[in-house]
GROMACS .gro file of C-alpha atoms in nm:
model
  176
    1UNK     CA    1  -8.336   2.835   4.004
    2UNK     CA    2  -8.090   2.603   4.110
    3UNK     CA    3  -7.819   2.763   3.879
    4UNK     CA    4  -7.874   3.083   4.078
    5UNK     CA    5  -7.823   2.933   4.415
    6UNK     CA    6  -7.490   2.814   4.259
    7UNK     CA    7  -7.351   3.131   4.114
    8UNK     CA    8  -7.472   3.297   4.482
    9UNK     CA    9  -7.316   3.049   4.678
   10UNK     CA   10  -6.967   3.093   4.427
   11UNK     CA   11  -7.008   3.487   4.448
   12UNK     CA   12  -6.992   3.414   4.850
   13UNK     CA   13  -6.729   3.196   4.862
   14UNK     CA   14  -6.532   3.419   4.628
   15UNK     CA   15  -6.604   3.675   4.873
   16UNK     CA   16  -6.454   3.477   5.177
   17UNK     CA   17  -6.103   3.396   4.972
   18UNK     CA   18  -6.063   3.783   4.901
   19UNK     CA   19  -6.135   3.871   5.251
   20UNK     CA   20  -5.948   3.621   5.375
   21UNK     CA   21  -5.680   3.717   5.195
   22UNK     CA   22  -5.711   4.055   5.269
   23UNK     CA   23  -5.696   3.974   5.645
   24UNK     CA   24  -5.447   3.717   5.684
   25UNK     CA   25  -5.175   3.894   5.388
   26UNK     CA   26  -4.990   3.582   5.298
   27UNK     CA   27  -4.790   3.698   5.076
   28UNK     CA   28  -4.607   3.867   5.325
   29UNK     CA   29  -4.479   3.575   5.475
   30UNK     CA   30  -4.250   3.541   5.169
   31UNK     CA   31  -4.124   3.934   5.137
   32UNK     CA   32  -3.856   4.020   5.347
   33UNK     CA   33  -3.803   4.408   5.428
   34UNK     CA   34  -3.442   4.465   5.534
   35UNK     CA   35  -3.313   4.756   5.745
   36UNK     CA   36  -2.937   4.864   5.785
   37UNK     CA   37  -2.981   5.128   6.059
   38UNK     CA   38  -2.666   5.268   6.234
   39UNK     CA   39  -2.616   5.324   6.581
   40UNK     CA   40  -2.805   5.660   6.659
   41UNK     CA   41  -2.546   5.931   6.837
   42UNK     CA   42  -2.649   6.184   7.002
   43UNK     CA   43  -2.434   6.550   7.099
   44UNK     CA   44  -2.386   6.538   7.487
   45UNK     CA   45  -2.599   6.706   7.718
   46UNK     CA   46  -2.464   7.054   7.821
   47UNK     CA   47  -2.501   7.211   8.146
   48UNK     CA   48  -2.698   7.553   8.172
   49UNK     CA   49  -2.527   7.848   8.363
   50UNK     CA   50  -2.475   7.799   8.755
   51UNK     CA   51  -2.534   7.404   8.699
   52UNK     CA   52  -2.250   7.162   8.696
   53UNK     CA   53  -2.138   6.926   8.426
   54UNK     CA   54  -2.299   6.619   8.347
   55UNK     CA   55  -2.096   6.347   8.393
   56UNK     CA   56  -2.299   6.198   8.081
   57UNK     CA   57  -2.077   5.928   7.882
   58UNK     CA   58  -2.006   6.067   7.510
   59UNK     CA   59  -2.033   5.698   7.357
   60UNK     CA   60  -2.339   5.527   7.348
   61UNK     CA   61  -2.346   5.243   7.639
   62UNK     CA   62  -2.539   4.914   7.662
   63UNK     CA   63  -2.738   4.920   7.957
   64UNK     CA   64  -2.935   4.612   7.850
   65UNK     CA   65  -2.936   4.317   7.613
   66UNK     CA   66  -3.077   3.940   7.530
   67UNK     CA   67  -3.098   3.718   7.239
   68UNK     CA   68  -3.372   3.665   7.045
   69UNK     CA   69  -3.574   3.299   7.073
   70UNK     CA   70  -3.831   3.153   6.832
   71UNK     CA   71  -4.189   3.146   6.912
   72UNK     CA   72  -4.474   3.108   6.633
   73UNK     CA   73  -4.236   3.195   6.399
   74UNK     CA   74  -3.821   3.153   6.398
   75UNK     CA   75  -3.660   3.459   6.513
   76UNK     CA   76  -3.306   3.493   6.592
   77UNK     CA   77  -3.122   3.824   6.659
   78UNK     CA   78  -3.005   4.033   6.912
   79UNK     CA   79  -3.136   4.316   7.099
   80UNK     CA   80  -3.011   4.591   7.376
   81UNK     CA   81  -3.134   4.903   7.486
   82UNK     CA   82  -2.840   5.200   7.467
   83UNK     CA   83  -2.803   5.501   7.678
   84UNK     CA   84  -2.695   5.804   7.436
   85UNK     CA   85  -2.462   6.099   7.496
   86UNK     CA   86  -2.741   6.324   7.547
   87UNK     CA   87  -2.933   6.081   7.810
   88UNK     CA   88  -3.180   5.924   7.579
   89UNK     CA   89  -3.237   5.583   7.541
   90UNK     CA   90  -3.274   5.347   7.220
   91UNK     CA   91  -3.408   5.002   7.183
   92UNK     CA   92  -3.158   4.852   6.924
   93UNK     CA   93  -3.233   4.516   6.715
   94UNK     CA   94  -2.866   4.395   6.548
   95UNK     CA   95  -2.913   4.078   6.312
   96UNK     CA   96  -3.249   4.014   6.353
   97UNK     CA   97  -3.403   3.786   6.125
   98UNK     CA   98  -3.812   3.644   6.152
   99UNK     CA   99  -4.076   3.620   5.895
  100UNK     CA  100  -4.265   3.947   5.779
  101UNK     CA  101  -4.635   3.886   5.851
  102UNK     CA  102  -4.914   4.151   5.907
  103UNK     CA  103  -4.941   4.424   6.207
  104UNK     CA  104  -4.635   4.357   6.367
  105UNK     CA  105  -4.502   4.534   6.644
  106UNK     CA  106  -4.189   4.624   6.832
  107UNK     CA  107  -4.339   4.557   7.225
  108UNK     CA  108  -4.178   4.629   7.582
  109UNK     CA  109  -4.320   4.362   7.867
  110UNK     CA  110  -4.293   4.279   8.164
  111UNK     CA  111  -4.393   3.946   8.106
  112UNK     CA  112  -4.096   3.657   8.130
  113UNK     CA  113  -3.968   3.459   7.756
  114UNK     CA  114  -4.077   3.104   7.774
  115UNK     CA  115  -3.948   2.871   7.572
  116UNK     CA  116  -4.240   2.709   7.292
  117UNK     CA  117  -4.559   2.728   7.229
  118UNK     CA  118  -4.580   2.820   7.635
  119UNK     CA  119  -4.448   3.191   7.566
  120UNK     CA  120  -4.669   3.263   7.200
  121UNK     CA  121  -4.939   3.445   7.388
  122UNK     CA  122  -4.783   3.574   7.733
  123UNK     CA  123  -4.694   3.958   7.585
  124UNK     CA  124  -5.050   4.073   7.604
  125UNK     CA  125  -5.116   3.991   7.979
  126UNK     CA  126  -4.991   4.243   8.230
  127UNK     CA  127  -4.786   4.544   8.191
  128UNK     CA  128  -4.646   4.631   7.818
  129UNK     CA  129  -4.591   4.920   7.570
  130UNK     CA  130  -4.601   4.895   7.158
  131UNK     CA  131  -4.329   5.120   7.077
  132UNK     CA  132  -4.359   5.091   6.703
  133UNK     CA  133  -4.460   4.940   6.409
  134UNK     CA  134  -4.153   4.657   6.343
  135UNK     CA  135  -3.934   4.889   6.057
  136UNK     CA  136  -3.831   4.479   5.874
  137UNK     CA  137  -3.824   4.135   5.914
  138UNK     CA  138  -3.425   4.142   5.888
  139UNK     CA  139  -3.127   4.391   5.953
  140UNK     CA  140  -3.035   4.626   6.250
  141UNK     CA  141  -3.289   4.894   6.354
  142UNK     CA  142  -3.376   5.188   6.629
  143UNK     CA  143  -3.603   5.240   6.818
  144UNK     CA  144  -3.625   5.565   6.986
  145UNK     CA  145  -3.798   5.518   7.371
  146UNK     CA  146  -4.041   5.773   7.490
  147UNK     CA  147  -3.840   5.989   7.728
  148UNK     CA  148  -4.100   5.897   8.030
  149UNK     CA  149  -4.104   5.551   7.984
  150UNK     CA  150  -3.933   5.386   8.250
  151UNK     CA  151  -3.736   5.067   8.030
  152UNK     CA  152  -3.647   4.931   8.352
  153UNK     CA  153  -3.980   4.852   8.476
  154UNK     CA  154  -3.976   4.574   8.151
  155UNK     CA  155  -3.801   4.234   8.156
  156UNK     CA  156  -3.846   4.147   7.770
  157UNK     CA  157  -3.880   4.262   7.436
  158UNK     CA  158  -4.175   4.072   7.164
  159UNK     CA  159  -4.203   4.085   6.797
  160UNK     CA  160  -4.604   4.099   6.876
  161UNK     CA  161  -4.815   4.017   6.546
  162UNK     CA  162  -5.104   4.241   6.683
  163UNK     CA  163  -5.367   4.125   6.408
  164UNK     CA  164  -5.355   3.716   6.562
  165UNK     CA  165  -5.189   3.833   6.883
  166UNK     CA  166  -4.907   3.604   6.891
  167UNK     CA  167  -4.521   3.631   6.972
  168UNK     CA  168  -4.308   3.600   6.682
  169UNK     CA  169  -4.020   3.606   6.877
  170UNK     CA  170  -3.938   3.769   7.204
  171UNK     CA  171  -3.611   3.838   7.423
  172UNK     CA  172  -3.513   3.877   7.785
  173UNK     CA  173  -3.376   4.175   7.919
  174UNK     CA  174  -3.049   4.140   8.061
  175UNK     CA  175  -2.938   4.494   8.278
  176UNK     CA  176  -2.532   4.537   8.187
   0.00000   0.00000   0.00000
């Protein structure tokens, strides 16, 4: 009797390290997924008959930017949000570098960067948006925004580990 309480009590504690593993993914902390995106361009906007030309810039321009800070893990980077010829807008990352962990997300909030342990935890309260699923832990990469979102109504951008809902890293929106 006693040897079957033991093998039931290993077979559930066997069970606990696989779903824990499962769950938390720890390997991923140590695989990095890197992502060389260009700039996206986009063909100008043209006018339809009897409307006048938009007076749309042909280059992309930075309407916004910030630098990446640290928060439950260290994240450095930059980030800006570009107008397009054609009037669209695209959240860009350039150098960004954190750890690769599970569920992470590319989120818009209005909520301000705070320095520490103090800003791990502020991107779920009030007003945000998950754009996307974060593309790699390292490299340049786009994110195309929804064409009625209003960016401007957002002060700062989170890598947002949705599974433990924590900030890996988050940056304030500067307007250019």
């Amino acid at each position: 009797m006693n040897r079957q309480r033991w093998a039931a009590a290993g077979a559930v504690a066997v069970a606990f390290v696989v779903a824990g593993l499962v769950w938390f993914r720890p390997w991923a902390l140590w695989v990095d997924k890197t992502v060389d995106e260009a700039l996206p361009s986009a063909a100008p906007r043209t006018a339809s008959a009897g409307e006048p030309s938009p007076r749309v810039p042909t280059a992309p321009v930075t309407v916004a930017h910030g630098t990446f800070i640290s928060h439950e893990h260290a994240t450095s980077g930059a980030v800006k949000i570009v107008r397009l010829a054609d009037g669209s807008h695209t959240l860009r990352f350039e150098g960004l570098e954190t750890s690769n962990g599970p569920d992470l997300r590319v989120r818009l909030s209005d909520a301000p960067v705070k320095e520490g342990r103090a800003g791990w935890f502020v991107f779920d309260e009030g007003t945000y948006v998950n754009l996307a699923k974060l593309k790699g832990n390292k490299g340049d990469q786009n994110y195309q925004l929804p064409a009625d979102l209003d960016w401007s109504a957002y002060t700062s951008v989170s890598i947002w580990c949705d599974r433990f809902d924590v900030s890996f890293g988050a940056a304030r929106l500067v307007r250019t």
